[in-house]
């Protein structure tokens, strides 16, 4: 089954404790992206990757890091989490550029609470 | 810069009634338009999309949307809603070209009541 898998689904942590949220897709997609969802703000893009070893900032990259060493994986790293990073995070992927290819598929989400 | 406006944060409606969820976008260039649905405690699922061609697009679960370039709108409609349609609906726009970036609206909660 084609899917985008995020882990963990729920995470409670404390300020300053490094954490990684994993994202994996099994569709051989080139493009992957991370979003955060906050009430009243919709989804905002954090980082994206056009292909292996190619990443770039989205609209709200501060406090986050990503890497793309393999095509299927795109982990989101919070080196020193803060309470304002408490949010619902979504990973998404799409086949690549171009009209018909640009359907983004989303993971089930990771709900993060930073205390 | 592109933006997407969903004016209604919540739309209450009775079961079997028709519904329209409004979406307006701002862009001076060609765009691709999407509606995603998020059921409680789940991820986003693509409901329908406009890429080109016919301005009336049909999606899953009986939803449809009409692209209106002159009014820069992409409103979502369903003639008769069910309890199971209760969810949050997000309109999103992507500009034509190299970037795959989606700009999302703030979402509309469709609350279907019996």
Short mmCIF file of C-alpha atoms in Angstrom, two decimals:
data_model
loop_
_atom_site.label_atom_id
_atom_site.label_comp_id
_atom_site.label_asym_id
_atom_site.label_seq_id
_atom_site.Cartn_x
_atom_site.Cartn_y
_atom_site.Cartn_z
CA UNK A 1 0.00 0.00 0.00
CA UNK A 2 1.32 3.42 -0.98
CA UNK A 3 1.79 5.53 2.10
CA UNK A 4 3.69 8.14 4.03
CA UNK A 5 4.60 6.92 7.49
CA UNK A 6 5.47 9.17 10.40
CA UNK A 7 6.75 8.16 13.80
CA UNK A 8 5.95 8.69 16.53
CA UNK A 9 2.30 9.67 16.32
CA UNK A 10 2.37 11.31 19.73
CA UNK A 11 5.30 12.75 21.63
CA UNK A 12 5.63 14.66 24.88
CA UNK A 13 9.03 16.08 25.68
CA UNK A 14 10.72 18.80 27.70
CA UNK A 15 12.38 22.00 26.61
CA UNK A 16 15.86 21.50 25.21
CA UNK A 17 15.78 17.74 24.76
CA UNK A 18 16.71 16.90 21.17
CA UNK A 19 14.18 14.86 19.24
CA UNK A 20 13.69 13.44 15.76
CA UNK A 21 10.43 12.74 13.98
CA UNK A 22 10.86 10.24 11.19
CA UNK A 23 9.09 10.24 7.85
CA UNK A 24 9.26 7.51 5.25
CA UNK A 25 7.48 7.05 1.92
CA UNK A 26 7.29 3.94 -0.22
CA UNK A 27 6.26 5.58 -3.50
CA UNK A 28 9.71 6.52 -4.81
CA UNK A 29 8.72 10.18 -4.60
CA UNK A 30 11.32 12.84 -5.24
CA UNK A 31 9.68 15.67 -3.34
CA UNK A 32 9.13 15.61 0.42
CA UNK A 33 8.02 18.30 2.81
CA UNK A 34 7.27 19.03 6.45
CA UNK A 35 4.37 21.15 7.65
CA UNK A 36 3.12 22.24 11.03
CA UNK A 37 -0.55 22.78 11.73
CA UNK A 38 -1.69 25.27 14.34
CA UNK A 39 -5.24 26.39 15.18
CA UNK A 40 -6.34 29.33 13.07
CA UNK A 41 -3.18 29.22 10.96
CA UNK A 42 -3.73 26.19 8.76
CA UNK A 43 -0.65 24.32 7.57
CA UNK A 44 2.66 26.07 7.14
CA UNK A 45 5.67 24.61 5.41
CA UNK A 46 8.80 24.10 7.52
CA UNK A 47 11.28 22.54 5.09
CA UNK A 48 11.15 20.72 1.83
CA UNK A 49 13.39 18.54 -0.30
CA UNK A 50 13.37 18.27 -4.07
CA UNK A 51 15.58 15.18 -4.07
CA UNK A 52 18.35 13.40 -2.20
CA UNK A 53 20.76 15.87 -0.60
CA UNK A 54 18.64 18.82 -1.81
CA UNK A 55 16.74 20.63 0.95
CA UNK A 56 15.48 24.16 1.41
CA UNK A 57 13.64 26.30 3.92
CA UNK A 58 9.92 26.77 3.86
CA UNK A 59 7.99 29.52 5.60
CA UNK A 60 8.76 28.64 9.23
CA UNK A 61 12.16 26.90 9.39
CA UNK A 62 13.49 28.43 12.63
CA UNK A 63 14.31 25.81 15.24
CA UNK A 64 14.17 22.87 12.84
CA UNK A 65 16.63 20.85 10.79
CA UNK A 66 16.12 18.21 8.13
CA UNK A 67 18.22 15.80 6.12
CA UNK A 68 17.66 13.78 2.98
CA UNK A 69 20.29 11.09 2.75
CA UNK A 70 17.98 8.57 1.14
CA UNK A 71 15.08 9.12 -1.22
CA UNK A 72 12.52 7.47 1.02
CA UNK A 73 13.36 9.17 4.33
CA UNK A 74 13.07 12.77 5.42
CA UNK A 75 13.48 13.16 9.20
CA UNK A 76 12.62 16.36 11.04
CA UNK A 77 15.04 17.27 13.82
CA UNK A 78 14.42 19.62 16.71
CA UNK A 79 17.83 20.24 18.27
CA UNK A 80 16.51 22.19 21.25
CA UNK A 81 12.71 22.08 21.35
CA UNK A 82 10.79 24.97 22.88
CA UNK A 83 7.14 25.24 23.93
CA UNK A 84 6.27 27.29 20.83
CA UNK A 85 7.06 24.20 18.78
CA UNK A 86 4.12 22.40 20.33
CA UNK A 87 2.07 21.58 17.27
CA UNK A 88 0.73 18.94 14.90
CA UNK A 89 3.32 18.01 12.29
CA UNK A 90 2.70 16.50 8.89
CA UNK A 91 5.09 14.97 6.41
CA UNK A 92 4.10 14.94 2.74
CA UNK A 93 5.55 13.61 -0.50
CA UNK A 94 4.88 13.90 -4.20
CA UNK A 95 6.30 12.34 -7.33
CA UNK A 96 8.11 15.42 -8.57
CA UNK A 97 7.61 18.60 -10.48
CA UNK A 98 5.08 19.16 -13.17
CA UNK A 99 1.34 19.30 -13.33
CA UNK A 100 0.17 15.73 -13.00
CA UNK A 101 2.94 14.78 -10.64
CA UNK A 102 2.27 17.35 -8.02
CA UNK A 103 -0.27 15.58 -5.84
CA UNK A 104 1.01 15.63 -2.31
CA UNK A 105 0.28 12.67 -0.07
CA UNK A 106 0.27 13.24 3.66
CA UNK A 107 1.23 11.16 6.64
CA UNK A 108 -1.12 10.68 9.59
CA UNK A 109 0.58 13.38 11.64
CA UNK A 110 2.71 13.67 14.78
CA UNK A 111 1.29 15.53 17.73
CA UNK A 112 4.17 17.08 19.68
CA UNK A 113 3.94 18.72 23.09
CA UNK A 114 6.97 20.52 24.48
CA UNK A 115 6.72 21.22 28.20
CA UNK B 1 2.81 36.57 -2.48
CA UNK B 2 0.14 33.98 -2.77
CA UNK B 3 -2.50 33.56 -0.12
CA UNK B 4 -5.60 31.48 0.43
CA UNK B 5 -8.63 32.71 2.33
CA UNK B 6 -11.25 30.50 3.85
CA UNK B 7 -13.67 32.98 5.35
CA UNK B 8 -15.69 30.50 7.38
CA UNK B 9 -13.86 28.86 10.24
CA UNK B 10 -16.89 26.70 11.02
CA UNK B 11 -19.97 25.73 9.03
CA UNK B 12 -22.80 23.98 10.89
CA UNK B 13 -25.31 22.21 8.68
CA UNK B 14 -28.05 19.65 9.10
CA UNK B 15 -27.74 16.21 7.60
CA UNK B 16 -28.99 15.95 3.98
CA UNK B 17 -28.77 19.70 3.50
CA UNK B 18 -26.53 21.20 0.79
CA UNK B 19 -23.29 22.91 1.76
CA UNK B 20 -20.77 25.27 0.23
CA UNK B 21 -17.34 25.91 1.70
CA UNK B 22 -15.75 29.04 0.36
CA UNK B 23 -12.18 29.48 -0.81
CA UNK B 24 -10.59 32.51 -2.43
CA UNK B 25 -6.99 32.82 -3.49
CA UNK B 26 -4.74 35.62 -4.55
CA UNK B 27 -2.34 35.08 -7.38
CA UNK B 28 -1.49 36.89 -10.56
CA UNK B 29 -0.21 33.79 -12.27
CA UNK B 30 -1.66 30.42 -13.16
CA UNK B 31 -2.34 28.20 -10.21
CA UNK B 32 -3.27 24.69 -9.30
CA UNK B 33 -5.97 24.32 -6.67
CA UNK B 34 -6.73 21.60 -4.16
CA UNK B 35 -9.15 20.68 -1.44
CA UNK B 36 -7.97 18.39 1.33
CA UNK B 37 -10.09 16.83 4.08
CA UNK B 38 -8.91 15.98 7.57
CA UNK B 39 -11.09 13.62 9.58
CA UNK B 40 -10.68 13.68 13.36
CA UNK B 41 -7.26 12.43 14.43
CA UNK B 42 -6.23 11.61 10.90
CA UNK B 43 -3.94 13.04 8.25
CA UNK B 44 -4.93 15.03 5.21
CA UNK B 45 -6.61 13.29 2.32
CA UNK B 46 -6.95 14.76 -1.15
CA UNK B 47 -10.59 15.48 -1.91
CA UNK B 48 -10.23 16.98 -5.38
CA UNK B 49 -7.95 19.08 -7.53
CA UNK B 50 -7.99 21.55 -10.39
CA UNK B 51 -4.95 21.37 -12.63
CA UNK B 52 -6.35 22.44 -16.00
CA UNK B 53 -9.28 21.87 -18.33
CA UNK B 54 -12.88 21.83 -17.14
CA UNK B 55 -13.51 24.33 -14.39
CA UNK B 56 -15.95 22.01 -12.62
CA UNK B 57 -14.09 19.23 -10.90
CA UNK B 58 -15.53 16.27 -9.08
CA UNK B 59 -13.91 14.58 -6.15
CA UNK B 60 -14.48 11.75 -3.75
CA UNK B 61 -17.50 11.34 -1.50
CA UNK B 62 -19.79 13.37 -3.78
CA UNK B 63 -17.94 16.67 -3.44
CA UNK B 64 -17.31 19.02 -6.33
CA UNK B 65 -15.69 22.41 -6.78
CA UNK B 66 -15.72 25.08 -9.43
CA UNK B 67 -12.70 27.09 -10.45
CA UNK B 68 -13.65 30.68 -11.18
CA UNK B 69 -10.67 32.57 -12.50
CA UNK B 70 -12.36 35.97 -12.68
CA UNK B 71 -13.42 35.77 -9.04
CA UNK B 72 -10.28 33.88 -7.97
CA UNK B 73 -12.44 31.37 -6.15
CA UNK B 74 -12.56 27.61 -5.77
CA UNK B 75 -15.63 26.89 -3.65
CA UNK B 76 -16.40 23.35 -2.51
CA UNK B 77 -19.96 22.04 -2.69
CA UNK B 78 -21.98 18.99 -1.85
CA UNK B 79 -25.72 18.72 -2.56
CA UNK B 80 -26.52 16.54 0.45
CA UNK B 81 -24.18 16.02 3.40
CA UNK B 82 -23.91 13.09 5.78
CA UNK B 83 -22.84 12.88 9.39
CA UNK B 84 -19.66 11.19 8.16
CA UNK B 85 -18.69 14.38 6.27
CA UNK B 86 -17.93 16.07 9.59
CA UNK B 87 -14.28 17.04 9.24
CA UNK B 88 -11.97 19.97 8.64
CA UNK B 89 -11.55 21.03 5.05
CA UNK B 90 -8.49 22.84 3.73
CA UNK B 91 -8.18 24.71 0.47
CA UNK B 92 -4.67 24.93 -0.96
CA UNK B 93 -3.02 26.57 -3.93
CA UNK B 94 0.17 25.87 -5.76
CA UNK B 95 1.64 28.20 -8.28
CA UNK B 96 2.48 26.84 -11.70
CA UNK B 97 6.19 26.35 -12.21
CA UNK B 98 9.07 24.60 -10.54
CA UNK B 99 8.09 24.80 -6.91
CA UNK B 100 5.85 22.18 -5.37
CA UNK B 101 5.00 24.38 -2.42
CA UNK B 102 1.39 24.35 -1.26
CA UNK B 103 -0.14 27.38 0.43
CA UNK B 104 -2.98 26.38 2.71
CA UNK B 105 -6.00 28.24 3.96
CA UNK B 106 -6.79 28.23 7.67
CA UNK B 107 -9.39 25.50 7.29
CA UNK B 108 -13.17 25.21 7.66
CA UNK B 109 -14.73 22.85 10.14
CA UNK B 110 -17.84 21.28 8.64
CA UNK B 111 -20.09 20.18 11.49
CA UNK B 112 -22.98 18.04 10.27
CA UNK B 113 -25.83 17.70 12.75
CA UNK B 114 -28.60 15.09 12.68
#
